[in-house]
Amino acid sequence: MSVDLVVRNCTVVTPAGRTPDAGVAVEDGTIVAVGKSDRLPDADRVLDGEGKVLVPGIVDGHIHNREPGLEYKEDWESATRAAAAGGVTTVVGMPNTDPVIDRPEHLELKFDRGEASAHVDFQSYVVVTSENIALIPELDEAGAIGYKIFLGSTVGDVPPPNDGEILEAMEKIRKTGKRLGFHEENGEIIDHYTEQFKAAGKNDPIDHSHSRPVIAEQEAVERMLTFAEETGAKIHMFHVSSGSAAEAVARGKDRGIDVTAETCPHYLWFTEDVMREKGNPARIQPPIRDAEEQATLWEVGIDEGAIDSIATDHAPHTPEEKKVDDPFGNTWDAISGFVGLETEVPALLTFVNEGRLTLEEWVRRHSTRPAQIWGLYPKKGSLQVGTDADFTIVDPDLEWTLEDSDDLHSKNCVTPFVGESFTGKAVSTVVRGEVVYEDGDVVGESGYGTRVDVDDV
Ligand code: DOR
Ligand code: ZN
């Protein structure tokens, strides 16, 4: 038997363990064998993994691809080009675009744009506001992967529903079987301190961080846990930034609530000192926390397991919007968010190299769990026979420094990771059996990526 593609001579790693001198075989975009190199069939194309590590394709459940409407920042093509270069095979786009993704026609528009230009596979959340709660069943029919509510004001000014509306939305979403995720920051607390700080003339980048205190995040987690306990809705906490919020998630899990949580590489890598060192380019919502909160995020979130998944919150903005030329200038004029798709695998492999995470735990949080949380597993997030042949090959020992943000593939590449040194990098990215990134180049076609049909997993 001869198949389309075989990759040999890798250490294959899944959450269940690792197999040296192994690989995968692919036919028609699907995995047909996984195992020791010498047991794999002949193939039209054979890739020698040269002893590197092969894992199920990375699934990033949180990117802002900005299309439709904000293409001056990023679009599906550029976001998924960055994904391919970063070793990411599936991305899920956030709904704070223009128009916001709040009705079936907008979701279809977003899907159509993705079909036309994406390099890797994709999906999209829909936002829930006061205006569209009645549309939840229709949005489900339209193929949304899940729902998002912004609880506090953030980029895009999508107003939060009130607590009664949130309860009603949870009832409706529970019936769809899908999951509702939150931007979990209490807007009233943030608005209060933001106004107070502005009036007092506090306008340094670190003041932005302190205007959004940990309690704003922790309270929002706890309130949504209470509502989920009442309604039985499945909920998710996007971008958990603090140990205190991770502890709240852990308490929710102990209560038997179906809550999942993600954190992002920047919360594990930097402390709030980055605001004093790099200023506005590092501004993000929720903000990067102090060392104590970060230590608890590692301990309770990663070591004890309150955090299920890792995603980037890839959020491109122009250098002008980020005040790159005035990094310590008035922070209230700067925007929040930065890119991450090409530094997430390196950051996590660096943690692996430092002994803070095993390869298996990395794969579980960066591929398998996000696929499970959003209903894409085992089609995505596994290396099982019969599933999509999505995989990422990484060099876990490669030492490198991100010297220049222009080396990245997004339209706008501002990131506080410039100047940081890593051990590890994605070297090849394969989506449904097609190599989309190798030897430093994105080689896949724009438009090859397709929407993952959540009803067909
Ligand atoms: O910093 C952020 N940027 N936080 C968000 O919640 C939204 C994001 C964006 O869209 O830029
Ligand atoms: Zn986000």
Tab-separated table of C-alpha atoms and ligand atoms in Angstrom:
chain	number	residue	atom	x	y	z
A	1	MET	CA	0.000	0.000	0.000
A	2	SER	CA	1.273	3.490	-0.831
A	3	VAL	CA	-0.292	6.563	0.762
A	4	ASP	CA	-0.071	10.301	0.053
A	5	LEU	CA	2.268	11.354	2.837
A	6	VAL	CA	4.343	9.771	5.554
A	7	VAL	CA	6.331	11.585	8.216
A	8	ARG	CA	8.969	9.392	9.880
A	9	ASN	CA	11.665	9.662	12.466
A	10	CYS	CA	9.888	11.907	14.977
A	11	THR	CA	9.058	11.623	18.635
A	12	VAL	CA	5.274	11.570	18.504
A	13	VAL	CA	3.752	13.228	21.564
A	14	THR	CA	0.107	13.191	22.636
A	15	PRO	CA	-1.372	13.786	26.101
A	16	ALA	CA	-1.145	10.011	26.619
A	17	GLY	CA	2.643	9.867	26.212
A	18	ARG	CA	5.504	9.863	23.727
A	19	THR	CA	6.817	7.403	21.146
A	20	PRO	CA	10.345	7.886	19.778
A	21	ASP	CA	11.293	6.993	16.198
A	22	ALA	CA	7.672	7.234	15.102
A	23	GLY	CA	5.459	9.127	12.679
A	24	VAL	CA	2.142	9.306	10.877
A	25	ALA	CA	0.727	8.249	7.512
A	26	VAL	CA	-1.848	10.310	5.630
A	27	GLU	CA	-4.267	9.511	2.816
A	28	ASP	CA	-6.858	11.978	1.457
A	29	GLY	CA	-6.187	14.425	4.265
A	30	THR	CA	-6.908	11.845	6.957
A	31	ILE	CA	-4.601	9.975	9.316
A	32	VAL	CA	-4.397	6.288	8.308
A	33	ALA	CA	-1.612	5.136	10.629
A	34	VAL	CA	0.363	6.382	13.630
A	35	GLY	CA	3.284	4.418	14.991
A	36	LYS	CA	6.913	3.371	14.749
A	37	SER	CA	8.652	4.624	11.607
A	38	ASP	CA	9.472	1.120	10.318
A	39	ARG	CA	5.799	0.062	10.520
A	40	LEU	CA	4.479	2.942	8.397
A	41	PRO	CA	3.494	2.321	4.749
A	42	ASP	CA	5.261	3.642	1.622
A	43	ALA	CA	4.178	7.062	0.448
A	44	ASP	CA	4.305	9.454	-2.515
A	45	ARG	CA	5.931	11.991	-0.240
A	46	VAL	CA	8.086	11.098	2.739
A	47	LEU	CA	9.246	13.684	5.248
A	48	ASP	CA	12.137	12.918	7.542
A	49	GLY	CA	11.366	14.453	10.931
A	50	GLU	CA	15.073	14.308	11.864
A	51	GLY	CA	14.249	13.349	15.429
A	52	LYS	CA	12.018	16.353	16.057
A	53	VAL	CA	8.735	16.302	17.952
A	54	LEU	CA	5.411	15.743	16.160
A	55	VAL	CA	2.190	16.675	17.957
A	56	PRO	CA	-1.483	16.987	17.027
A	57	GLY	CA	-2.024	20.375	15.336
A	58	ILE	CA	-2.215	23.304	17.722
A	59	VAL	CA	-5.761	24.617	18.201
A	60	ASP	CA	-5.942	28.296	19.145
A	61	GLY	CA	-9.412	28.975	20.510
A	62	HIS	CA	-8.963	32.736	20.809
A	63	ILE	CA	-7.783	35.015	18.022
A	64	HIS	CA	-9.011	38.371	16.741
A	65	ASN	CA	-8.764	37.940	12.979
A	66	ARG	CA	-10.488	41.363	12.501
A	67	GLU	CA	-12.351	40.452	9.317
A	68	PRO	CA	-14.970	41.613	8.406
A	69	GLY	CA	-14.509	45.329	8.718
A	70	LEU	CA	-11.199	45.946	10.467
A	71	GLU	CA	-8.898	44.662	7.751
A	72	TYR	CA	-6.523	47.570	8.253
A	73	LYS	CA	-5.421	45.719	11.410
A	74	GLU	CA	-5.533	42.093	10.187
A	75	ASP	CA	-7.645	39.825	7.986
A	76	TRP	CA	-8.290	36.113	7.666
A	77	GLU	CA	-5.412	35.725	5.212
A	78	SER	CA	-2.800	37.440	7.366
A	79	ALA	CA	-4.013	35.976	10.660
A	80	THR	CA	-3.975	32.433	9.315
A	81	ARG	CA	-0.617	33.009	7.590
A	82	ALA	CA	0.729	33.865	11.049
A	83	ALA	CA	-1.050	30.803	12.435
A	84	ALA	CA	0.586	28.512	9.865
A	85	ALA	CA	4.005	30.033	10.623
A	86	GLY	CA	3.368	29.552	14.338
A	87	GLY	CA	2.426	25.877	14.075
A	88	VAL	CA	-1.295	26.498	14.580
A	89	THR	CA	-3.658	24.400	12.440
A	90	THR	CA	-7.072	25.601	13.679
A	91	VAL	CA	-8.081	29.060	14.913
A	92	VAL	CA	-11.319	30.399	16.351
A	93	GLY	CA	-12.066	34.051	15.574
A	94	MET	CA	-13.572	36.520	18.030
A	95	PRO	CA	-16.781	38.389	17.171
A	96	ASN	CA	-15.752	42.014	17.927
A	97	THR	CA	-15.452	42.875	14.249
A	98	ASP	CA	-17.402	45.397	12.160
A	99	PRO	CA	-20.181	44.371	11.915
A	100	VAL	CA	-20.018	42.413	15.159
A	101	ILE	CA	-20.853	38.733	14.673
A	102	ASP	CA	-24.265	38.848	16.329
A	103	ARG	CA	-26.641	37.472	13.697
A	104	PRO	CA	-26.605	34.621	11.197
A	105	GLU	CA	-25.862	36.830	8.168
A	106	HIS	CA	-22.782	38.255	9.854
A	107	LEU	CA	-21.566	34.796	10.781
A	108	GLU	CA	-22.046	33.646	7.198
A	109	LEU	CA	-20.119	36.672	5.961
A	110	LYS	CA	-17.276	35.836	8.307
A	111	PHE	CA	-17.265	32.189	7.216
A	112	ASP	CA	-17.353	33.175	3.517
A	113	ARG	CA	-14.392	35.507	3.942
A	114	GLY	CA	-12.482	32.763	5.715
A	115	GLU	CA	-13.256	30.210	3.005
A	116	ALA	CA	-11.907	32.663	0.433
A	117	SER	CA	-8.565	33.315	2.044
A	118	ALA	CA	-7.630	31.260	5.112
A	119	HIS	CA	-4.446	29.168	5.212
A	120	VAL	CA	-5.543	26.977	8.130
A	121	ASP	CA	-8.889	25.716	9.367
A	122	PHE	CA	-11.105	28.062	11.326
A	123	GLN	CA	-14.309	28.734	13.210
A	124	SER	CA	-15.973	31.735	14.841
A	125	TYR	CA	-17.771	32.666	18.010
A	126	VAL	CA	-20.925	34.759	17.999
A	127	VAL	CA	-21.432	37.522	20.518
A	128	VAL	CA	-24.464	37.712	22.790
A	129	THR	CA	-25.805	41.204	23.517
A	130	SER	CA	-29.109	42.588	24.819
A	131	GLU	CA	-30.282	42.656	21.218
A	132	ASN	CA	-29.885	39.091	19.997
A	133	ILE	CA	-30.825	36.678	22.795
A	134	ALA	CA	-33.891	35.529	20.859
A	135	LEU	CA	-31.616	34.636	17.922
A	136	ILE	CA	-29.553	32.068	19.851
A	137	PRO	CA	-31.251	29.002	18.266
A	138	GLU	CA	-30.793	30.498	14.780
A	139	LEU	CA	-27.153	31.284	15.468
A	140	ASP	CA	-26.738	27.676	16.495
A	141	GLU	CA	-28.298	26.533	13.213
A	142	ALA	CA	-25.921	28.842	11.340
A	143	GLY	CA	-23.000	26.758	12.645
A	144	ALA	CA	-21.412	28.857	15.375
A	145	ILE	CA	-18.862	27.012	17.488
A	146	GLY	CA	-19.931	28.800	20.678
A	147	TYR	CA	-20.940	32.104	22.231
A	148	LYS	CA	-19.166	35.028	23.854
A	149	ILE	CA	-20.263	37.750	26.232
A	150	PHE	CA	-18.071	40.773	26.968
A	151	LEU	CA	-18.837	41.588	30.619
A	152	GLY	CA	-16.796	44.777	30.793
A	153	SER	CA	-15.947	47.405	28.228
A	154	THR	CA	-13.100	46.431	25.945
A	155	VAL	CA	-11.931	46.881	22.374
A	156	GLY	CA	-14.922	47.215	20.070
A	157	ASP	CA	-17.307	48.578	22.714
A	158	VAL	CA	-19.716	45.681	22.606
A	159	PRO	CA	-22.062	46.534	25.508
A	160	PRO	CA	-22.623	43.755	28.048
A	161	PRO	CA	-26.116	42.386	28.565
A	162	ASN	CA	-27.505	42.902	32.084
A	163	ASP	CA	-27.471	40.039	34.580
A	164	GLY	CA	-31.084	39.066	33.837
A	165	GLU	CA	-30.312	38.890	30.136
A	166	ILE	CA	-27.229	36.802	30.848
A	167	LEU	CA	-29.320	34.306	32.818
A	168	GLU	CA	-31.826	34.110	29.978
A	169	ALA	CA	-29.031	33.688	27.421
A	170	MET	CA	-27.545	30.859	29.493
A	171	GLU	CA	-30.902	29.038	29.522
A	172	LYS	CA	-31.105	29.277	25.743
A	173	ILE	CA	-27.481	28.328	25.145
A	174	ARG	CA	-27.770	25.296	27.439
A	175	LYS	CA	-30.440	23.957	25.078
A	176	THR	CA	-28.066	24.226	22.103
A	177	GLY	CA	-25.440	22.098	23.894
A	178	LYS	CA	-22.771	24.686	23.047
A	179	ARG	CA	-20.542	26.612	25.415
A	180	LEU	CA	-20.671	30.264	26.451
A	181	GLY	CA	-17.363	32.023	27.058
A	182	PHE	CA	-16.749	35.346	28.789
A	183	HIS	CA	-14.507	38.327	28.727
A	184	GLU	CA	-14.700	38.187	32.495
A	185	GLU	CA	-13.981	41.639	33.879
A	186	ASN	CA	-16.572	43.529	35.965
A	187	GLY	CA	-17.250	46.687	33.922
A	188	GLU	CA	-18.490	48.819	36.810
A	189	ILE	CA	-15.285	48.315	38.791
A	190	ILE	CA	-13.143	49.105	35.746
A	191	ASP	CA	-15.132	52.174	34.735
A	192	HIS	CA	-14.962	53.525	38.279
A	193	TYR	CA	-11.189	53.255	38.589
A	194	THR	CA	-10.538	54.381	35.045
A	195	GLU	CA	-12.434	57.632	35.683
A	196	GLN	CA	-10.777	58.106	39.067
A	197	PHE	CA	-7.266	57.541	37.679
A	198	LYS	CA	-7.849	59.854	34.737
A	199	ALA	CA	-9.133	62.606	37.057
A	200	ALA	CA	-6.012	62.202	39.233
A	201	GLY	CA	-3.733	62.513	36.203
A	202	LYS	CA	-2.474	58.937	36.509
A	203	ASN	CA	-1.695	58.034	32.928
A	204	ASP	CA	1.294	55.679	32.887
A	205	PRO	CA	0.971	52.257	31.241
A	206	ILE	CA	1.025	50.601	34.685
A	207	ASP	CA	-1.963	52.763	35.685
A	208	HIS	CA	-3.989	51.089	32.953
A	209	SER	CA	-3.166	47.743	34.584
A	210	HIS	CA	-4.171	48.935	38.037
A	211	SER	CA	-7.427	50.440	36.768
A	212	ARG	CA	-8.515	46.862	36.023
A	213	PRO	CA	-7.804	45.152	39.364
A	214	VAL	CA	-7.789	41.412	39.952
A	215	ILE	CA	-11.056	41.642	41.898
A	216	ALA	CA	-12.811	42.791	38.709
A	217	GLU	CA	-11.807	39.500	37.091
A	218	GLN	CA	-12.405	37.316	40.124
A	219	GLU	CA	-15.859	38.771	40.777
A	220	ALA	CA	-16.905	38.261	37.166
A	221	VAL	CA	-15.793	34.613	37.308
A	222	GLU	CA	-17.707	34.031	40.530
A	223	ARG	CA	-20.896	35.699	39.284
A	224	MET	CA	-20.894	33.650	36.081
A	225	LEU	CA	-20.243	30.469	38.090
A	226	THR	CA	-23.311	31.244	40.183
A	227	PHE	CA	-25.414	31.772	37.058
A	228	ALA	CA	-24.087	28.581	35.458
A	229	GLU	CA	-24.847	26.604	38.611
A	230	GLU	CA	-28.407	27.896	38.435
A	231	THR	CA	-28.959	27.342	34.701
A	232	GLY	CA	-26.764	24.308	33.968
A	233	ALA	CA	-25.071	26.172	31.101
A	234	LYS	CA	-21.565	25.117	30.018
A	235	ILE	CA	-19.266	28.099	30.459
A	236	HIS	CA	-15.691	29.070	29.602
A	237	MET	CA	-13.409	31.734	31.003
A	238	PHE	CA	-11.323	33.312	28.252
A	239	HIS	CA	-7.868	34.730	29.002
A	240	VAL	CA	-7.636	34.105	32.766
A	241	SER	CA	-4.869	36.472	33.844
A	242	SER	CA	-4.624	36.066	37.619
A	243	GLY	CA	-4.106	33.361	40.211
A	244	SER	CA	-7.145	34.649	42.098
A	245	ALA	CA	-9.390	34.062	39.076
A	246	ALA	CA	-7.838	30.610	38.568
A	247	GLU	CA	-8.657	29.802	42.194
A	248	ALA	CA	-12.256	30.897	41.593
A	249	VAL	CA	-12.417	28.578	38.568
A	250	ALA	CA	-11.047	25.717	40.695
A	251	ARG	CA	-13.765	26.315	43.301
A	252	GLY	CA	-16.368	26.237	40.501
A	253	LYS	CA	-15.026	22.915	39.246
A	254	ASP	CA	-15.174	21.547	42.801
A	255	ARG	CA	-18.863	22.547	42.892
A	256	GLY	CA	-19.460	20.392	39.828
A	257	ILE	CA	-20.069	23.313	37.437
A	258	ASP	CA	-19.143	22.637	33.806
A	259	VAL	CA	-16.600	25.449	33.614
A	260	THR	CA	-13.484	25.422	31.480
A	261	ALA	CA	-10.768	28.055	31.483
A	262	GLU	CA	-7.916	29.267	29.328
A	263	THR	CA	-4.886	31.411	29.957
A	264	CYS	CA	-2.477	33.016	27.502
A	265	PRO	CA	1.317	32.790	27.182
A	266	HIS	CA	1.830	36.455	28.133
A	267	TYR	CA	0.279	35.974	31.592
A	268	LEU	CA	2.662	33.091	32.276
A	269	TRP	CA	5.728	34.791	30.739
A	270	PHE	CA	5.618	38.439	31.859
A	271	THR	CA	4.743	40.159	35.134
A	272	GLU	CA	3.293	43.663	35.314
A	273	ASP	CA	6.868	44.974	35.340
A	274	VAL	CA	6.656	44.667	31.558
A	275	MET	CA	4.434	47.775	31.637
A	276	ARG	CA	7.321	49.721	33.170
A	277	GLU	CA	9.859	48.196	30.792
A	278	LYS	CA	7.987	48.122	27.473
A	279	GLY	CA	4.973	50.360	28.135
A	280	ASN	CA	1.936	50.719	25.895
A	281	PRO	CA	2.849	47.980	23.382
A	282	ALA	CA	2.294	45.500	26.261
A	283	ARG	CA	-1.129	46.954	27.120
A	284	ILE	CA	-3.821	44.280	27.073
A	285	GLN	CA	-7.184	43.556	28.712
A	286	PRO	CA	-7.214	41.875	31.168
A	287	PRO	CA	-3.796	43.257	32.109
A	288	ILE	CA	-0.625	41.334	32.922
A	289	ARG	CA	-0.497	40.812	36.710
A	290	ASP	CA	2.088	41.030	39.500
A	291	ALA	CA	4.511	38.224	40.388
A	292	GLU	CA	2.379	36.892	43.232
A	293	GLU	CA	-0.732	36.512	41.088
A	294	GLN	CA	1.387	34.937	38.369
A	295	ALA	CA	2.883	32.410	40.802
A	296	THR	CA	-0.632	31.346	41.840
A	297	LEU	CA	-1.718	31.163	38.195
A	298	TRP	CA	1.129	28.704	37.620
A	299	GLU	CA	0.422	26.734	40.765
A	300	VAL	CA	-3.370	26.531	40.762
A	301	GLY	CA	-3.923	27.007	37.049
A	302	ILE	CA	-1.186	24.913	35.461
A	303	ASP	CA	0.222	22.584	38.143
A	304	GLU	CA	-3.113	21.772	39.819
A	305	GLY	CA	-5.153	21.954	36.624
A	306	ALA	CA	-7.727	24.764	36.995
A	307	ILE	CA	-6.682	26.039	33.565
A	308	ASP	CA	-7.749	23.662	30.773
A	309	SER	CA	-6.352	25.346	27.686
A	310	ILE	CA	-3.934	27.913	26.343
A	311	ALA	CA	-4.762	30.405	23.603
A	312	THR	CA	-3.131	33.583	22.370
A	313	ASP	CA	-5.776	36.310	22.411
A	314	HIS	CA	-3.923	37.337	19.214
A	315	ALA	CA	-5.157	40.943	18.909
A	316	PRO	CA	-3.401	42.965	16.195
A	317	HIS	CA	-3.510	46.774	16.124
A	318	THR	CA	-1.452	49.284	14.158
A	319	PRO	CA	1.773	50.715	15.661
A	320	GLU	CA	0.013	54.097	15.859
A	321	GLU	CA	-2.900	52.622	17.828
A	322	LYS	CA	-0.406	50.920	20.146
A	323	LYS	CA	1.648	54.136	20.571
A	324	VAL	CA	4.849	52.318	19.639
A	325	ASP	CA	6.599	55.664	19.083
A	326	ASP	CA	5.485	56.914	22.498
A	327	PRO	CA	5.526	53.773	24.640
A	328	PHE	CA	5.359	55.633	27.954
A	329	GLY	CA	3.025	58.377	26.740
A	330	ASN	CA	-0.542	58.824	28.009
A	331	THR	CA	-1.802	55.259	28.211
A	332	TRP	CA	-5.463	56.225	27.886
A	333	ASP	CA	-4.817	57.073	24.227
A	334	ALA	CA	-3.336	53.622	23.511
A	335	ILE	CA	-5.307	50.528	22.556
A	336	SER	CA	-5.183	47.090	24.189
A	337	GLY	CA	-4.045	43.843	22.598
A	338	PHE	CA	-1.069	42.483	20.653
A	339	VAL	CA	-0.218	39.611	18.331
A	340	GLY	CA	0.753	36.178	19.593
A	341	LEU	CA	0.253	33.441	17.018
A	342	GLU	CA	3.962	33.072	16.240
A	343	THR	CA	5.236	33.237	19.804
A	344	GLU	CA	2.804	30.916	21.582
A	345	VAL	CA	4.469	27.612	20.661
A	346	PRO	CA	7.963	29.037	21.349
A	347	ALA	CA	6.870	30.422	24.733
A	348	LEU	CA	5.331	27.126	25.789
A	349	LEU	CA	8.277	25.073	24.536
A	350	THR	CA	10.526	27.363	26.527
A	351	PHE	CA	8.504	26.482	29.634
A	352	VAL	CA	8.907	22.809	28.701
A	353	ASN	CA	12.636	23.326	28.366
A	354	GLU	CA	12.723	24.984	31.801
A	355	GLY	CA	10.942	21.974	33.293
A	356	ARG	CA	7.798	23.940	34.172
A	357	LEU	CA	5.554	21.892	31.875
A	358	THR	CA	5.916	18.460	30.259
A	359	LEU	CA	5.549	18.020	26.506
A	360	GLU	CA	2.415	15.949	27.172
A	361	GLU	CA	0.858	18.676	29.333
A	362	TRP	CA	1.686	21.269	26.685
A	363	VAL	CA	-0.033	19.240	23.953
A	364	ARG	CA	-3.031	18.584	26.153
A	365	ARG	CA	-3.570	22.284	26.852
A	366	HIS	CA	-2.673	23.583	23.419
A	367	SER	CA	-4.389	21.062	21.168
A	368	THR	CA	-6.509	18.342	22.751
A	369	ARG	CA	-8.353	20.331	25.430
A	370	PRO	CA	-9.269	23.337	23.265
A	371	ALA	CA	-10.604	20.909	20.633
A	372	GLN	CA	-12.653	19.135	23.300
A	373	ILE	CA	-13.930	22.333	24.915
A	374	TRP	CA	-15.261	23.677	21.602
A	375	GLY	CA	-16.611	20.394	20.222
A	376	LEU	CA	-13.924	19.792	17.581
A	377	TYR	CA	-12.459	16.621	19.082
A	378	PRO	CA	-11.364	14.083	17.856
A	379	LYS	CA	-11.448	15.547	14.307
A	380	LYS	CA	-9.051	18.192	15.651
A	381	GLY	CA	-6.732	17.846	18.646
A	382	SER	CA	-5.922	14.147	18.260
A	383	LEU	CA	-3.715	11.879	16.165
A	384	GLN	CA	-6.256	9.097	15.844
A	385	VAL	CA	-6.732	7.042	12.700
A	386	GLY	CA	-9.662	8.479	10.741
A	387	THR	CA	-9.272	12.067	11.975
A	388	ASP	CA	-8.001	15.148	10.128
A	389	ALA	CA	-4.275	14.910	9.393
A	390	ASP	CA	-3.406	18.111	11.260
A	391	PHE	CA	-0.042	18.107	12.955
A	392	THR	CA	2.735	20.369	14.022
A	393	ILE	CA	6.418	19.459	14.012
A	394	VAL	CA	8.519	21.386	16.484
A	395	ASP	CA	12.194	21.662	17.262
A	396	PRO	CA	12.141	21.787	21.072
A	397	ASP	CA	15.844	22.631	21.332
A	398	LEU	CA	16.153	25.510	18.864
A	399	GLU	CA	17.392	28.619	20.637
A	400	TRP	CA	16.396	31.887	19.033
A	401	THR	CA	15.470	35.498	19.762
A	402	LEU	CA	12.621	37.483	18.239
A	403	GLU	CA	14.804	40.358	17.057
A	404	ASP	CA	12.290	42.258	14.984
A	405	SER	CA	8.508	42.162	14.934
A	406	ASP	CA	8.631	42.524	11.140
A	407	ASP	CA	9.861	38.927	11.031
A	408	LEU	CA	6.291	37.932	11.926
A	409	HIS	CA	3.543	37.352	9.359
A	410	SER	CA	0.631	39.449	10.638
A	411	LYS	CA	-0.342	42.768	9.021
A	412	ASN	CA	0.566	44.585	12.221
A	413	CYS	CA	3.078	42.852	14.416
A	414	VAL	CA	3.352	44.834	17.644
A	415	THR	CA	4.153	42.484	20.536
A	416	PRO	CA	5.992	42.719	23.861
A	417	PHE	CA	7.723	39.458	22.930
A	418	VAL	CA	10.146	41.396	20.699
A	419	GLY	CA	13.588	40.994	22.232
A	420	GLU	CA	12.606	37.836	24.136
A	421	SER	CA	14.624	34.622	23.718
A	422	PHE	CA	13.050	31.208	23.320
A	423	THR	CA	14.013	27.559	23.267
A	424	GLY	CA	11.768	25.849	20.729
A	425	LYS	CA	9.849	26.668	17.572
A	426	ALA	CA	7.414	25.158	15.089
A	427	VAL	CA	9.283	23.974	11.991
A	428	SER	CA	6.452	22.438	9.919
A	429	THR	CA	2.687	22.782	9.972
A	430	VAL	CA	0.401	20.292	8.240
A	431	VAL	CA	-3.341	20.864	7.754
A	432	ARG	CA	-5.430	17.935	6.449
A	433	GLY	CA	-2.327	16.367	4.964
A	434	GLU	CA	-1.077	19.508	3.178
A	435	VAL	CA	2.159	21.082	4.309
A	436	VAL	CA	1.274	24.764	4.862
A	437	TYR	CA	4.533	25.846	6.521
A	438	GLU	CA	8.070	24.480	6.247
A	439	ASP	CA	11.668	25.701	6.290
A	440	GLY	CA	10.611	29.141	7.473
A	441	ASP	CA	8.110	29.756	4.678
A	442	VAL	CA	4.332	29.695	4.501
A	443	VAL	CA	3.897	27.418	1.488
A	444	GLY	CA	0.161	26.722	1.652
A	445	GLU	CA	-2.414	28.375	-0.578
A	446	SER	CA	-4.626	31.169	0.666
A	447	GLY	CA	-8.168	29.720	0.609
A	448	TYR	CA	-7.098	26.162	1.459
A	449	GLY	CA	-8.282	26.561	5.049
A	450	THR	CA	-11.888	25.669	5.654
A	451	ARG	CA	-14.528	26.123	8.326
A	452	VAL	CA	-14.639	23.212	10.728
A	453	ASP	CA	-18.216	21.986	10.681
A	454	VAL	CA	-19.068	21.495	14.341
A	455	ASP	CA	-22.036	19.270	13.505
A	456	ASP	CA	-19.775	16.915	11.601
A	457	VAL	CA	-17.072	16.088	14.127
B	1	DOR	O1	-6.702	43.616	24.983
B	1	DOR	C1	-7.680	43.206	24.393
B	1	DOR	N1	-7.791	43.343	23.062
B	1	DOR	N2	-8.662	42.647	25.097
B	1	DOR	C2	-9.844	42.357	24.531
B	1	DOR	O2	-10.716	41.906	25.220
B	1	DOR	C3	-10.091	42.618	23.105
B	1	DOR	C4	-8.829	42.687	22.355
B	1	DOR	C5	-8.988	43.303	20.988
B	1	DOR	O3	-9.988	43.030	20.320
B	1	DOR	O4	-8.093	44.030	20.583
B	2	ZN	ZN	-9.645	38.486	23.036
